[in-house]
């Protein structure tokens, strides 16, 4: 019986193998690629079917899943000897990058090409091209591609943003008729809010590589750092009227990009051009897409030893959904088929060039990391982050970022050194203490470290596609020195949080209010029904000093809470937060815990305005902050419904960057004002601040006449320079030092300054009676990044962060984005202050 069962299973398995027949995308899907948008699940199914049909040359791996539970997949495609030796190849590759020790042995290692498709979900032709590319590599009739696979391992990620893609594709498929309608007026070219470009929380995943705030990026970068390919390509789409864009990239290049990385882009560009010329297709190079900001799918690979490239096809993007066909401004019809074939062509051409240069790719890759480890990239050889208990939460957050990028750090050899002080921006002497964190430039990730830490980004040109400053010490608000001296690092850094206090029944606990972890813990304590207070004055107790905003968990108000201290300590441990036990309400300095300066910190009910009138990305940042970062309930309300909402159901209403009709409407505007007068707290951000300042609610924009330049001829511009002049406007993301009134709850937990990432050109007049000017610009120069000189006049002596009292309520103005892409760590506490602490 047993024998028969085994035989039966063998027959079934054999039959199964025989039936796993290799099919082209068209045969598998039942339609020709480019005639329909393929939903994500079918793309996954196609990849599975190919892997099942030719398992010796294709291996699939699920590396994660999206917020909406779609699988994230890659396919490894190479010659069978490589696929069967794949783990060895991976480890050997990491050892070339000096991140593993795997002796070479006698083996011809392939170079690694990684192709990422569809990171912007509504740039949807690229995942269609991914299926064609996979098939072209495995199709037995295609002998050319088999040749490439002898020395090349191709990693294909058919869709880096499945949630965004399906949001786009499901919508698009639901609004087209039997045929695509190329007329631009047709509704299929007008994608509804928030669009499929971004992921579930409206985050742009092509701005998230280094920061890894989103689950898709975290999973992908974890896998990416396990491989570190020699070539990475990110496939995109842009406005419908453009030609195809491929490498070499536009200036500016970051100075860490090597001669070889530039040279190889040139080789690529010439090979693609050959194929495009044969077909008579238009293309351009060296324009628009630069190589600076480290969170893209081209720059991040560049800073990690690869040749990173972006390819752009006309199609999705630019505010017009191309759908399956669209008439362009040259009266041509751009079809999904054309778009797909272009991406397919550059996909194969990329693999071809990589294969032709496989051994050079490996030797240059090795050289990149050898130099990193032995010489260290850049003039600064060590970065020292000074430990301060009040900065502990943000230091933890920084270490987490370093870990995600495989950057090593540790404690440094104590002693006296010299270095650049990020706060004073001068070279000074400083000492390294035993608990300071040191990041050394002598390590494989040296180029990336330089890009992330350098106080000023050195660019070949001054116009850039994205922000021009992001230095981590400013983004995280940490006291840091950059030194030319080499400081030896002890990597065995262990941090322990231990809240199992000796006293089982303390008078209470104090929690420092200094970063996201503190806010997360407060969020959880409030939701568990634990009553909290906060001290609006600094105090000292038990030999420790605490800043304003320190949270107190006391027996008072919590007498009836069963297992109070166990609940508190368990949650603190789970959040990696150190609490301080106190044995008395009598403090050594400052106000005792029974003082009226110690105020209740209550649960607040939050409403977030979202929908078409809000910026999708801005609304997404706030949503993500509540939903994923601090895990606190928030009600999302569509702006079109805002006129009908009973605001009395909420304590806090948040207006993310946007422009809202209900504010202009007299009756709904008045209803919101009445709610504020009765004690409501309104938080306005970025463009919503600008809108309120135009409505005579109290805040005034800075006067326009102060922006006028001293140069009489400033408005005489050359036609030829129009794109450049346009890109200069307004501020391409520069860092300014903001002077803070940190006695105001909006700035609790901060020193008397804050580094803001300034994107727009908005600043406001100081408020008088009833207004608190909490964050103002006094200096005229940015700390890092570029700003036009004419704009400096406007920003100088401007208000950026403030609280206006209105009746019994408040309006908090956050003119800059304190939650920027969720990586501007130091801004998040200001947002939490506005949500939980600001009151009269
Ligand atoms: Zn894109």
PDB file of N, CA, C and O in Angstrom, residues 25-26 29 31-40 42-43 46-47 117-118 121 123-135 156-159 165-166 168-169 173 180 235 237 336-344 347:
ATOM      1  N   UNK A  25       4.074  35.726 -22.068  1.00  0.00           N
ATOM      2  CA  UNK A  25       3.044  36.506 -21.369  1.00  0.00           C
ATOM      3  C   UNK A  25       1.711  36.463 -22.102  1.00  0.00           C
ATOM      4  O   UNK A  25       0.663  36.296 -21.485  1.00  0.00           O
ATOM      5  N   UNK A  26       1.773  36.565 -23.428  1.00  0.00           N
ATOM      6  CA  UNK A  26       0.530  36.592 -24.205  1.00  0.00           C
ATOM      7  C   UNK A  26      -0.239  35.273 -24.064  1.00  0.00           C
ATOM      8  O   UNK A  26      -1.450  35.269 -23.846  1.00  0.00           O
ATOM      9  N   UNK A  29      -1.574  35.136 -20.367  1.00  0.00           N
ATOM     10  CA  UNK A  29      -2.610  36.098 -19.982  1.00  0.00           C
ATOM     11  C   UNK A  29      -3.840  36.032 -20.892  1.00  0.00           C
ATOM     12  O   UNK A  29      -4.930  36.434 -20.499  1.00  0.00           O
ATOM     13  N   UNK A  31      -4.012  37.741 -23.663  1.00  0.00           N
ATOM     14  CA  UNK A  31      -4.053  38.967 -24.465  1.00  0.00           C
ATOM     15  C   UNK A  31      -2.625  39.435 -24.700  1.00  0.00           C
ATOM     16  O   UNK A  31      -1.705  39.065 -23.961  1.00  0.00           O
ATOM     17  N   UNK A  32      -2.473  40.236 -25.750  1.00  0.00           N
ATOM     18  CA  UNK A  32      -1.151  40.735 -26.089  1.00  0.00           C
ATOM     19  C   UNK A  32      -0.729  41.821 -25.094  1.00  0.00           C
ATOM     20  O   UNK A  32      -1.543  42.702 -24.770  1.00  0.00           O
ATOM     21  N   UNK A  33       0.515  41.729 -24.625  1.00  0.00           N
ATOM     22  CA  UNK A  33       1.018  42.753 -23.689  1.00  0.00           C
ATOM     23  C   UNK A  33       0.863  44.130 -24.326  1.00  0.00           C
ATOM     24  O   UNK A  33       1.174  44.323 -25.513  1.00  0.00           O
ATOM     25  N   UNK A  34       0.364  45.075 -23.542  1.00  0.00           N
ATOM     26  CA  UNK A  34       0.195  46.428 -24.051  1.00  0.00           C
ATOM     27  C   UNK A  34      -1.229  46.719 -24.509  1.00  0.00           C
ATOM     28  O   UNK A  34      -1.553  47.849 -24.825  1.00  0.00           O
ATOM     29  N   UNK A  35      -2.079  45.670 -24.532  1.00  0.00           N
ATOM     30  CA  UNK A  35      -3.469  45.923 -24.913  1.00  0.00           C
ATOM     31  C   UNK A  35      -4.365  46.076 -23.690  1.00  0.00           C
ATOM     32  O   UNK A  35      -5.524  46.463 -23.810  1.00  0.00           O
ATOM     33  N   UNK A  36      -3.837  45.775 -22.514  1.00  0.00           N
ATOM     34  CA  UNK A  36      -4.602  45.904 -21.268  1.00  0.00           C
ATOM     35  C   UNK A  36      -3.609  46.160 -20.148  1.00  0.00           C
ATOM     36  O   UNK A  36      -2.445  45.768 -20.260  1.00  0.00           O
ATOM     37  N   UNK A  37      -4.075  46.755 -19.076  1.00  0.00           N
ATOM     38  CA  UNK A  37      -3.239  46.820 -17.872  1.00  0.00           C
ATOM     39  C   UNK A  37      -3.438  45.532 -17.069  1.00  0.00           C
ATOM     40  O   UNK A  37      -4.567  45.109 -16.820  1.00  0.00           O
ATOM     41  N   UNK A  38      -2.339  44.928 -16.668  1.00  0.00           N
ATOM     42  CA  UNK A  38      -2.398  43.659 -15.954  1.00  0.00           C
ATOM     43  C   UNK A  38      -2.382  43.911 -14.445  1.00  0.00           C
ATOM     44  O   UNK A  38      -1.462  44.570 -13.956  1.00  0.00           O
ATOM     45  N   UNK A  39      -3.375  43.418 -13.710  1.00  0.00           N
ATOM     46  CA  UNK A  39      -3.352  43.615 -12.255  1.00  0.00           C
ATOM     47  C   UNK A  39      -2.182  42.849 -11.613  1.00  0.00           C
ATOM     48  O   UNK A  39      -1.665  41.891 -12.190  1.00  0.00           O
ATOM     49  N   UNK A  40      -1.813  43.294 -10.447  1.00  0.00           N
ATOM     50  CA  UNK A  40      -0.611  42.759  -9.813  1.00  0.00           C
ATOM     51  C   UNK A  40      -0.660  41.248  -9.617  1.00  0.00           C
ATOM     52  O   UNK A  40       0.322  40.546  -9.850  1.00  0.00           O
ATOM     53  N   UNK A  42      -1.956  38.969 -11.314  1.00  0.00           N
ATOM     54  CA  UNK A  42      -1.691  38.202 -12.539  1.00  0.00           C
ATOM     55  C   UNK A  42      -0.208  38.250 -12.897  1.00  0.00           C
ATOM     56  O   UNK A  42       0.330  37.296 -13.459  1.00  0.00           O
ATOM     57  N   UNK A  43       0.424  39.374 -12.584  1.00  0.00           N
ATOM     58  CA  UNK A  43       1.873  39.475 -12.841  1.00  0.00           C
ATOM     59  C   UNK A  43       2.605  38.462 -11.960  1.00  0.00           C
ATOM     60  O   UNK A  43       3.490  37.733 -12.415  1.00  0.00           O
ATOM     61  N   UNK A  46       2.115  35.065 -13.318  1.00  0.00           N
ATOM     62  CA  UNK A  46       2.949  34.785 -14.489  1.00  0.00           C
ATOM     63  C   UNK A  46       4.375  34.441 -14.057  1.00  0.00           C
ATOM     64  O   UNK A  46       4.964  33.469 -14.542  1.00  0.00           O
ATOM     65  N   UNK A  47       4.909  35.212 -13.149  1.00  0.00           N
ATOM     66  CA  UNK A  47       6.267  34.927 -12.666  1.00  0.00           C
ATOM     67  C   UNK A  47       6.340  33.536 -12.023  1.00  0.00           C
ATOM     68  O   UNK A  47       7.303  32.796 -12.229  1.00  0.00           O
ATOM     69  N   UNK A 117      10.884  47.539 -11.311  1.00  0.00           N
ATOM     70  CA  UNK A 117       9.814  48.105 -12.131  1.00  0.00           C
ATOM     71  C   UNK A 117       8.692  48.684 -11.270  1.00  0.00           C
ATOM     72  O   UNK A 117       8.369  48.154 -10.208  1.00  0.00           O
ATOM     73  N   UNK A 118       8.138  49.777 -11.782  1.00  0.00           N
ATOM     74  CA  UNK A 118       6.857  50.287 -11.272  1.00  0.00           C
ATOM     75  C   UNK A 118       6.852  50.755  -9.810  1.00  0.00           C
ATOM     76  O   UNK A 118       5.893  50.573  -9.080  1.00  0.00           O
ATOM     77  N   UNK A 121       3.273  53.607  -8.877  1.00  0.00           N
ATOM     78  CA  UNK A 121       2.237  52.676  -9.321  1.00  0.00           C
ATOM     79  C   UNK A 121       1.508  53.081 -10.579  1.00  0.00           C
ATOM     80  O   UNK A 121       1.089  52.221 -11.360  1.00  0.00           O
ATOM     81  N   UNK A 123       2.746  54.642 -13.088  1.00  0.00           N
ATOM     82  CA  UNK A 123       3.643  54.643 -14.257  1.00  0.00           C
ATOM     83  C   UNK A 123       3.683  53.191 -14.718  1.00  0.00           C
ATOM     84  O   UNK A 123       4.682  52.487 -14.584  1.00  0.00           O
ATOM     85  N   UNK A 124       2.543  52.768 -15.241  1.00  0.00           N
ATOM     86  CA  UNK A 124       2.203  51.350 -15.191  1.00  0.00           C
ATOM     87  C   UNK A 124       2.732  50.493 -16.340  1.00  0.00           C
ATOM     88  O   UNK A 124       2.556  49.282 -16.332  1.00  0.00           O
ATOM     89  N   UNK A 125       3.387  51.075 -17.335  1.00  0.00           N
ATOM     90  CA  UNK A 125       3.858  50.231 -18.436  1.00  0.00           C
ATOM     91  C   UNK A 125       5.007  49.323 -18.001  1.00  0.00           C
ATOM     92  O   UNK A 125       5.237  48.272 -18.591  1.00  0.00           O
ATOM     93  N   UNK A 126       5.735  49.742 -16.943  1.00  0.00           N
ATOM     94  CA  UNK A 126       6.984  49.033 -16.678  1.00  0.00           C
ATOM     95  C   UNK A 126       6.772  47.603 -16.172  1.00  0.00           C
ATOM     96  O   UNK A 126       7.537  46.709 -16.513  1.00  0.00           O
ATOM     97  N   UNK A 127       5.741  47.354 -15.376  1.00  0.00           N
ATOM     98  CA  UNK A 127       5.519  45.972 -14.931  1.00  0.00           C
ATOM     99  C   UNK A 127       5.120  45.071 -16.106  1.00  0.00           C
ATOM    100  O   UNK A 127       5.383  43.866 -16.099  1.00  0.00           O
ATOM    101  N   UNK A 128       4.469  45.681 -17.114  1.00  0.00           N
ATOM    102  CA  UNK A 128       4.163  44.903 -18.331  1.00  0.00           C
ATOM    103  C   UNK A 128       5.484  44.521 -19.008  1.00  0.00           C
ATOM    104  O   UNK A 128       5.672  43.385 -19.456  1.00  0.00           O
ATOM    105  N   UNK A 129       6.409  45.486 -19.038  1.00  0.00           N
ATOM    106  CA  UNK A 129       7.725  45.213 -19.644  1.00  0.00           C
ATOM    107  C   UNK A 129       8.497  44.166 -18.853  1.00  0.00           C
ATOM    108  O   UNK A 129       9.269  43.383 -19.419  1.00  0.00           O
ATOM    109  N   UNK A 130       8.283  44.121 -17.533  1.00  0.00           N
ATOM    110  CA  UNK A 130       8.982  43.133 -16.699  1.00  0.00           C
ATOM    111  C   UNK A 130       8.644  41.710 -17.136  1.00  0.00           C
ATOM    112  O   UNK A 130       9.506  40.825 -17.168  1.00  0.00           O
ATOM    113  N   UNK A 131       7.388  41.487 -17.511  1.00  0.00           N
ATOM    114  CA  UNK A 131       6.977  40.136 -17.943  1.00  0.00           C
ATOM    115  C   UNK A 131       7.652  39.771 -19.275  1.00  0.00           C
ATOM    116  O   UNK A 131       8.121  38.643 -19.441  1.00  0.00           O
ATOM    117  N   UNK A 132       7.715  40.756 -20.180  1.00  0.00           N
ATOM    118  CA  UNK A 132       8.392  40.498 -21.467  1.00  0.00           C
ATOM    119  C   UNK A 132       9.883  40.219 -21.241  1.00  0.00           C
ATOM    120  O   UNK A 132      10.472  39.350 -21.887  1.00  0.00           O
ATOM    121  N   UNK A 133      10.474  40.968 -20.313  1.00  0.00           N
ATOM    122  CA  UNK A 133      11.907  40.802 -20.045  1.00  0.00           C
ATOM    123  C   UNK A 133      12.188  39.411 -19.486  1.00  0.00           C
ATOM    124  O   UNK A 133      13.122  38.725 -19.922  1.00  0.00           O
ATOM    125  N   UNK A 134      11.375  39.004 -18.532  1.00  0.00           N
ATOM    126  CA  UNK A 134      11.570  37.669 -17.950  1.00  0.00           C
ATOM    127  C   UNK A 134      11.483  36.604 -19.042  1.00  0.00           C
ATOM    128  O   UNK A 134      12.341  35.720 -19.141  1.00  0.00           O
ATOM    129  N   UNK A 135      10.456  36.719 -19.887  1.00  0.00           N
ATOM    130  CA  UNK A 135      10.276  35.700 -20.917  1.00  0.00           C
ATOM    131  C   UNK A 135      11.438  35.701 -21.919  1.00  0.00           C
ATOM    132  O   UNK A 135      11.930  34.638 -22.322  1.00  0.00           O
ATOM    133  N   UNK A 156      14.973  40.472 -10.973  1.00  0.00           N
ATOM    134  CA  UNK A 156      13.849  41.264 -11.479  1.00  0.00           C
ATOM    135  C   UNK A 156      12.818  41.463 -10.378  1.00  0.00           C
ATOM    136  O   UNK A 156      12.283  40.498  -9.841  1.00  0.00           O
ATOM    137  N   UNK A 157      12.579  42.716 -10.035  1.00  0.00           N
ATOM    138  CA  UNK A 157      11.454  43.041  -9.154  1.00  0.00           C
ATOM    139  C   UNK A 157      10.356  43.592 -10.057  1.00  0.00           C
ATOM    140  O   UNK A 157      10.422  44.739 -10.488  1.00  0.00           O
ATOM    141  N   UNK A 158       9.349  42.777 -10.377  1.00  0.00           N
ATOM    142  CA  UNK A 158       8.375  43.214 -11.393  1.00  0.00           C
ATOM    143  C   UNK A 158       7.510  44.376 -10.940  1.00  0.00           C
ATOM    144  O   UNK A 158       6.958  45.088 -11.773  1.00  0.00           O
ATOM    145  N   UNK A 159       7.395  44.567  -9.625  1.00  0.00           N
ATOM    146  CA  UNK A 159       6.569  45.687  -9.152  1.00  0.00           C
ATOM    147  C   UNK A 159       6.960  46.046  -7.720  1.00  0.00           C
ATOM    148  O   UNK A 159       6.681  45.287  -6.801  1.00  0.00           O
ATOM    149  N   UNK A 165       0.170  50.375  -7.830  1.00  0.00           N
ATOM    150  CA  UNK A 165      -0.149  49.887  -9.177  1.00  0.00           C
ATOM    151  C   UNK A 165      -1.612  49.449  -9.264  1.00  0.00           C
ATOM    152  O   UNK A 165      -2.320  49.827 -10.180  1.00  0.00           O
ATOM    153  N   UNK A 166      -2.031  48.651  -8.293  1.00  0.00           N
ATOM    154  CA  UNK A 166      -3.410  48.159  -8.365  1.00  0.00           C
ATOM    155  C   UNK A 166      -4.424  49.277  -8.174  1.00  0.00           C
ATOM    156  O   UNK A 166      -5.513  49.235  -8.755  1.00  0.00           O
ATOM    157  N   UNK A 168      -4.093  52.173  -9.348  1.00  0.00           N
ATOM    158  CA  UNK A 168      -4.182  52.768 -10.687  1.00  0.00           C
ATOM    159  C   UNK A 168      -4.881  51.829 -11.672  1.00  0.00           C
ATOM    160  O   UNK A 168      -5.830  52.216 -12.369  1.00  0.00           O
ATOM    161  N   UNK A 169      -4.411  50.595 -11.710  1.00  0.00           N
ATOM    162  CA  UNK A 169      -4.893  49.663 -12.743  1.00  0.00           C
ATOM    163  C   UNK A 169      -6.377  49.336 -12.541  1.00  0.00           C
ATOM    164  O   UNK A 169      -7.153  49.313 -13.495  1.00  0.00           O
ATOM    165  N   UNK A 173      -8.918  50.219 -15.443  1.00  0.00           N
ATOM    166  CA  UNK A 173      -9.723  49.180 -16.082  1.00  0.00           C
ATOM    167  C   UNK A 173     -11.214  49.411 -15.869  1.00  0.00           C
ATOM    168  O   UNK A 173     -12.033  48.959 -16.664  1.00  0.00           O
ATOM    169  N   UNK A 180      -9.457  51.752 -25.775  1.00  0.00           N
ATOM    170  CA  UNK A 180      -8.932  52.944 -25.105  1.00  0.00           C
ATOM    171  C   UNK A 180      -9.358  54.172 -25.896  1.00  0.00           C
ATOM    172  O   UNK A 180      -9.410  54.141 -27.127  1.00  0.00           O
ATOM    173  N   UNK A 235      12.657  51.807 -13.286  1.00  0.00           N
ATOM    174  CA  UNK A 235      11.875  52.155 -14.477  1.00  0.00           C
ATOM    175  C   UNK A 235      10.710  53.065 -14.113  1.00  0.00           C
ATOM    176  O   UNK A 235       9.924  52.740 -13.229  1.00  0.00           O
ATOM    177  N   UNK A 237       7.858  56.501 -15.497  1.00  0.00           N
ATOM    178  CA  UNK A 237       7.221  57.227 -16.594  1.00  0.00           C
ATOM    179  C   UNK A 237       7.078  58.689 -16.200  1.00  0.00           C
ATOM    180  O   UNK A 237       7.061  59.035 -15.030  1.00  0.00           O
ATOM    181  N   UNK A 336       0.078  52.181 -24.874  1.00  0.00           N
ATOM    182  CA  UNK A 336       0.675  51.375 -23.805  1.00  0.00           C
ATOM    183  C   UNK A 336       1.675  50.384 -24.406  1.00  0.00           C
ATOM    184  O   UNK A 336       2.720  50.100 -23.820  1.00  0.00           O
ATOM    185  N   UNK A 337       1.354  49.889 -25.582  1.00  0.00           N
ATOM    186  CA  UNK A 337       2.260  48.949 -26.244  1.00  0.00           C
ATOM    187  C   UNK A 337       3.622  49.612 -26.514  1.00  0.00           C
ATOM    188  O   UNK A 337       4.665  49.050 -26.180  1.00  0.00           O
ATOM    189  N   UNK A 338       3.600  50.831 -27.077  1.00  0.00           N
ATOM    190  CA  UNK A 338       4.873  51.537 -27.337  1.00  0.00           C
ATOM    191  C   UNK A 338       5.663  51.702 -26.053  1.00  0.00           C
ATOM    192  O   UNK A 338       6.876  51.471 -26.006  1.00  0.00           O
ATOM    193  N   UNK A 339       4.971  52.154 -25.038  1.00  0.00           N
ATOM    194  CA  UNK A 339       5.640  52.437 -23.759  1.00  0.00           C
ATOM    195  C   UNK A 339       6.316  51.169 -23.230  1.00  0.00           C
ATOM    196  O   UNK A 339       7.457  51.196 -22.762  1.00  0.00           O
ATOM    197  N   UNK A 340       5.572  50.074 -23.326  1.00  0.00           N
ATOM    198  CA  UNK A 340       6.078  48.811 -22.806  1.00  0.00           C
ATOM    199  C   UNK A 340       7.298  48.337 -23.592  1.00  0.00           C
ATOM    200  O   UNK A 340       8.292  47.889 -23.015  1.00  0.00           O
ATOM    201  N   UNK A 341       7.213  48.457 -24.906  1.00  0.00           N
ATOM    202  CA  UNK A 341       8.307  47.977 -25.745  1.00  0.00           C
ATOM    203  C   UNK A 341       9.579  48.793 -25.514  1.00  0.00           C
ATOM    204  O   UNK A 341      10.692  48.258 -25.517  1.00  0.00           O
ATOM    205  N   UNK A 342       9.425  50.096 -25.283  1.00  0.00           N
ATOM    206  CA  UNK A 342      10.607  50.917 -24.995  1.00  0.00           C
ATOM    207  C   UNK A 342      11.310  50.448 -23.715  1.00  0.00           C
ATOM    208  O   UNK A 342      12.529  50.278 -23.665  1.00  0.00           O
ATOM    209  N   UNK A 343      10.529  50.238 -22.665  1.00  0.00           N
ATOM    210  CA  UNK A 343      11.118  49.772 -21.403  1.00  0.00           C
ATOM    211  C   UNK A 343      11.724  48.369 -21.549  1.00  0.00           C
ATOM    212  O   UNK A 343      12.755  48.057 -20.960  1.00  0.00           O
ATOM    213  N   UNK A 344      11.061  47.553 -22.333  1.00  0.00           N
ATOM    214  CA  UNK A 344      11.560  46.197 -22.589  1.00  0.00           C
ATOM    215  C   UNK A 344      12.907  46.271 -23.316  1.00  0.00           C
ATOM    216  O   UNK A 344      13.865  45.549 -22.986  1.00  0.00           O
ATOM    217  N   UNK A 347      15.595  47.344 -20.994  1.00  0.00           N
ATOM    218  CA  UNK A 347      15.858  46.269 -20.024  1.00  0.00           C
ATOM    219  C   UNK A 347      16.891  45.306 -20.595  1.00  0.00           C
ATOM    220  O   UNK A 347      17.899  44.987 -19.954  1.00  0.00           O
TER     221      UNK A 347
END
